XYZ file of C-alpha atoms in Angstrom:
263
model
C 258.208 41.646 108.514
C 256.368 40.456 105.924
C 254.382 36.883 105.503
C 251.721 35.054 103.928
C 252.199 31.687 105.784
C 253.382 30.855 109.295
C 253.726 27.864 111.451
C 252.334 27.176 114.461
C 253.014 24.090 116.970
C 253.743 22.282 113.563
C 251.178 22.868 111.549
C 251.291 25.551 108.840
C 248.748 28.288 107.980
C 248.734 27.451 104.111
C 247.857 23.199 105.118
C 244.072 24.880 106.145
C 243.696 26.566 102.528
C 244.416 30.496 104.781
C 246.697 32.753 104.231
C 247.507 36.318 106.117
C 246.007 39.155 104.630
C 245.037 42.745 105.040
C 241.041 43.586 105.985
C 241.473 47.352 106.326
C 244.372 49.024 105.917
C 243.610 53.254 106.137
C 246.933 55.137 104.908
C 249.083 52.490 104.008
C 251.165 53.353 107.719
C 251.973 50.389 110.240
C 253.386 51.127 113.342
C 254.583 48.017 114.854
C 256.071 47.157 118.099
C 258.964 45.265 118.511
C 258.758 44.661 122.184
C 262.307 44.777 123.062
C 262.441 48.022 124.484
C 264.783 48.766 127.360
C 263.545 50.497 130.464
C 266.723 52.831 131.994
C 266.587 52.963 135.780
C 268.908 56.001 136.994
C 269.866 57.775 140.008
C 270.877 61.486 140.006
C 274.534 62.343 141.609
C 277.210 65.133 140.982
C 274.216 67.355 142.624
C 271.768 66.503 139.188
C 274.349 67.403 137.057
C 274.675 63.584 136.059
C 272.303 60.284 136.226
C 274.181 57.186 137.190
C 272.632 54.037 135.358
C 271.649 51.393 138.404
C 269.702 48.935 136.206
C 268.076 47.868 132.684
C 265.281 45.704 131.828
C 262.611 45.129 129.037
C 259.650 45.168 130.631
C 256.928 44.207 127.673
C 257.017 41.207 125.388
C 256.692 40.911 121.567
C 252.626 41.216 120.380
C 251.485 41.795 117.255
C 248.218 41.532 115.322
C 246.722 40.296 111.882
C 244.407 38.825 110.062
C 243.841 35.700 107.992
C 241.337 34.474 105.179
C 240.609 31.691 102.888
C 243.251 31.261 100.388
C 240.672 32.448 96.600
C 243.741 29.596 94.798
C 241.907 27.236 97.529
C 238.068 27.857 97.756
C 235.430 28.893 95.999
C 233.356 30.156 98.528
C 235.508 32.207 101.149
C 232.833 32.282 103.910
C 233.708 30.829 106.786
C 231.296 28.463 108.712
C 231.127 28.142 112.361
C 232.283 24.631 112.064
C 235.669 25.930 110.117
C 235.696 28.515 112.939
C 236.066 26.446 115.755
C 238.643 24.371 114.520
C 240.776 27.218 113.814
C 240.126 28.428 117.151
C 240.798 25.264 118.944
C 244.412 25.619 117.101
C 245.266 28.749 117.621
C 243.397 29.714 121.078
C 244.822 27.755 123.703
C 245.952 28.559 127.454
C 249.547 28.012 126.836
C 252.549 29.141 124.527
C 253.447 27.114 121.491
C 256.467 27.433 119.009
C 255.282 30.027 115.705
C 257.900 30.545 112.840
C 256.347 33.034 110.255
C 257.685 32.055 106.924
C 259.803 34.500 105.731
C 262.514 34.031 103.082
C 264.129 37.270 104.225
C 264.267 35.469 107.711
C 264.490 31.652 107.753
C 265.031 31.079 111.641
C 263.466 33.307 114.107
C 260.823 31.817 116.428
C 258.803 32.716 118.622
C 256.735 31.209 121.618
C 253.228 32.510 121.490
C 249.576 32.186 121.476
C 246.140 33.977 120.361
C 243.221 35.963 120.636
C 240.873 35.288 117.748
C 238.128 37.956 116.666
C 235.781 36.772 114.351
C 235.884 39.645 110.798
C 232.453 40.282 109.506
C 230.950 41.495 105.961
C 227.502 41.909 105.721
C 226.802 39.239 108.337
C 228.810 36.717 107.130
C 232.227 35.669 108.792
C 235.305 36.744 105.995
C 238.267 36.288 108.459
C 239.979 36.449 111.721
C 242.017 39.101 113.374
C 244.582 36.993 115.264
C 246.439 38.809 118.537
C 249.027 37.496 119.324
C 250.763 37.511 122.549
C 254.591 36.028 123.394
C 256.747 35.096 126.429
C 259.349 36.847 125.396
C 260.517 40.604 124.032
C 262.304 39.152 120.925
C 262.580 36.099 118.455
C 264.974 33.505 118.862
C 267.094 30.879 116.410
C 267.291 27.462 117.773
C 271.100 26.475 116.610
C 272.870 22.798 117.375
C 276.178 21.326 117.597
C 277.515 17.773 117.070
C 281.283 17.448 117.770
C 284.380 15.564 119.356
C 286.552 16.922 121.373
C 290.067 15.739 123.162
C 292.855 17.287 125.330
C 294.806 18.552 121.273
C 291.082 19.755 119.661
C 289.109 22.670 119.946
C 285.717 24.105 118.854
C 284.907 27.261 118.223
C 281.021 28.195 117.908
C 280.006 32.189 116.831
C 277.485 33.634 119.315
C 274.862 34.417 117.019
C 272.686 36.357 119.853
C 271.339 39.919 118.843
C 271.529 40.682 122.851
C 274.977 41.148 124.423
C 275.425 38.450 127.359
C 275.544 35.052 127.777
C 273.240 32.081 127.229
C 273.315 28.432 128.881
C 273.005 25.931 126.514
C 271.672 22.220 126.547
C 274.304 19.733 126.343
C 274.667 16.480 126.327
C 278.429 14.475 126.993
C 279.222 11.453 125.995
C 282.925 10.286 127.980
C 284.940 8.495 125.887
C 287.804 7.850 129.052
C 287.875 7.581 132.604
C 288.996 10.982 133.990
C 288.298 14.672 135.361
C 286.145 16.275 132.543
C 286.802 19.974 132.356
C 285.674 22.120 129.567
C 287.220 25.013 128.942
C 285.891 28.564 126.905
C 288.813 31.081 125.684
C 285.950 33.739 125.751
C 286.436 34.742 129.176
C 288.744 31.387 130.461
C 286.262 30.110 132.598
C 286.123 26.058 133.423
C 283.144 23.711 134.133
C 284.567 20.665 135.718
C 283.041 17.377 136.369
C 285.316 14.847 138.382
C 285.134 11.061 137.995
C 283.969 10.741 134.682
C 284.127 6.922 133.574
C 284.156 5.587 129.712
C 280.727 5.446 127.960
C 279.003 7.758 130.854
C 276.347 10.186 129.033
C 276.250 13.835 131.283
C 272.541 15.746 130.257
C 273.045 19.627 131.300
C 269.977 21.685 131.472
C 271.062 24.358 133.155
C 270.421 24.715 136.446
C 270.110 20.683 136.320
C 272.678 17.772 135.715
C 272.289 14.352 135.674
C 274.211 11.161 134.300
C 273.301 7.749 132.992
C 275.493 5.928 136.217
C 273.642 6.317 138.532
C 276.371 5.244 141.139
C 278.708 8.777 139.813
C 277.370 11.003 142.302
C 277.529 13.913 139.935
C 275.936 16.519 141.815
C 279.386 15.997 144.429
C 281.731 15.761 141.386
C 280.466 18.718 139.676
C 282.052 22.428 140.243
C 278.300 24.151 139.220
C 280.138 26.261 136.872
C 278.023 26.035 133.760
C 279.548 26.489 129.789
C 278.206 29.660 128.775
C 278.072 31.017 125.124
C 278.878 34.257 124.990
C 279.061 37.527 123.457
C 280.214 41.548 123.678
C 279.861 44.352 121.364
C 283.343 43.505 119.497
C 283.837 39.532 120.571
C 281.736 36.284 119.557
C 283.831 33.899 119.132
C 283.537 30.731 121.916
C 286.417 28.456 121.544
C 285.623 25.186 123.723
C 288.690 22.613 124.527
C 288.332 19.700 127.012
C 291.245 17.569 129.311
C 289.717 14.179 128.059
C 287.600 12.999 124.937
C 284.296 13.342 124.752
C 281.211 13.817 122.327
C 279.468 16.613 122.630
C 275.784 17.675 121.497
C 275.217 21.439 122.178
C 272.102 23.255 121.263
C 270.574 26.648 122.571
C 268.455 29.470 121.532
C 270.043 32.867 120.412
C 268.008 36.002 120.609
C 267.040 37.506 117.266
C 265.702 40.904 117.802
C 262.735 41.048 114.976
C 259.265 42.301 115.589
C 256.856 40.440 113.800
C-alpha cells in the first residue's frame, strides 16, 4: 500500500504540514508483512502417512514501519525542532491503541487500531524526520459498515458479508419495538433465531455482544432473552445474510469486517 497522508485518532498527517516519505531506500525492494499469517497445528495418523489438521490461528499482528517529514509545499525550513518533536510524539506515542486510516484512494475503508514507536532521523546533526513503528491489535484491517432499516413479520433485509476472513462476526445493534410481542430475528444464512420475549411498544434493546440491555428497566431482559446472538456471516461460496423479524422493529446494525491489507 501506498500513502502520503494518514489519519490517526482524528487528526490527519497532512493538518501538521508532514507527509510520509522515503529516507533510505537501498534497491528499490520492500518486503512487507502482512501479519495475517496462519499457524497449522497437525497431528500425524495413518502411521505418518497423513497429518490431520487439529487447529489454526494467527499468531502475530499487523506492524509496519515508515517515515515522515515536513511537507517542502509547507515549510521553508524542514528541520525539525525539539519543540515540533514532542508534539508529534505526544500524538503518536501513547500507551494505548487508537483508530489509523492511511489515505489511500485505491482503499477508502480499511482501519486499523494501532500505535507508535518514534525514532528521531538525523542529517548532519540536525533532526530531518521520524521513522514511525507501528504496532496493531490485530493481524488485519477492518471496514467499519452500518445499517439503518425497518423490519416487520412480510419484510426482509439482506446485508453482504463483506469480511475477507471466512466466519462470523457479532455485530452492534440497536432495536427499537414498534409492538408489544416476542421479538425473534431470524438469518436465512444458516436459519438460526435470536429471540427476545416480552418486547413492549417504544422499548429500545442495545446488543453488544456478549451484553444486552433495554431502556425498561422493569423487562427483565436478561430472563426474556434466548442468548442466541445475530451473527453475520460468511463461507467460501455464500455471503448473503437475509434478516426477517415476527414483529416491527427499527433496527441500527453496525460491525467491523476484516479486510486483509498489510499496510
Amino acid at each position: 500500500m501506498q500513502f502520503v497522508d494518514f489519519e490517526y485518532d482524528g487528526q490527519t498527517l497532512s493538518s501538521w504540514g508532514y507527509i510520509v516519505c522515503i529516507f533510505d531506500q537501498s534497491d528499490g525492494v520492500d518486503v512487507i508483512e502482512s501479519g495475517d499469517a496462519i499457524s497449522f497445528e497437525k497431528t500425524p495418523v495413518q502411521n505418518g502417512v497423513v497429518f490431520e489438521l487439529t487447529n489454526t490461528k494467527h499468531e502475530e499482528c499487523i506492524t509496519s514501519t515508515f517515515d515522515i517529514c515536513k511537507d517542502p509545499d509547507v515549510f521553508d525550513d524542514l528541520i525539525i525542532s525539539d519543540h515540533e518533536y514532542r508534539k508529534l510524539s505526544r500524538w503518536l506515542n501513547r500507551k494505548e491503541f487508537f483508530r489509523f486510516k492511511p489515505l489511500d484512494d485505491e482503499l477508502e475503508n480499511c482501519f486499523y487500531d494501532a500505535s507508535f514507536n518514534v525514532n528521531k532521523i538525523k542529517i548532519a546533526d540536525k533532526l530531518v524526520g521520524l521513522e514511525l513503528k507501528m504496532e496493531t491489535n490485530r493481524p488485519f484491517g477492518y471496514n467499519h459498515i452500518s445499517y439503518k432499516f425497518s423490519l416487520d413479520s412480510n419484510t426482509t433485509k439482506t446485508i453482504y458479508d463483506e469480511s475477507d476472513e471466512i466466519g462470523y462476526l457479532y455485530p452492534k445493534m440497536k432495536i427499537e419495538i414498534l409492538e408489544d410481542g416476542d421479538l425473534t430475528l431470524n438469518n436465512s444464512f444458516d436459519n438460526s433465531n435470536m429471540t427476545i420475549r416480552n418486547c413492549k411498544k417504544d422499548e429500545v434493546i442495545t446488543i453488544n455482544y456478549p451484553v444486552i440491555c433495554s431502556n425498561f428497566s422493569e423487562h427483565r431482559i436478561q430472563n426474556d432473552f434466548d442468548w442466541k446472538f445475530l451473527r453475520i456471516s460468511n463461507t467460501y461460496d455464500n455471503r448473503i445474510n437475509t434478516i426477517s423479524s415476527t414483529i416491527a422493529c427499527n433496527i441500527r446494525l453496525a460491525y467491523d469486517p476484516i479486510v486483509k491489507v498489510g499496510i
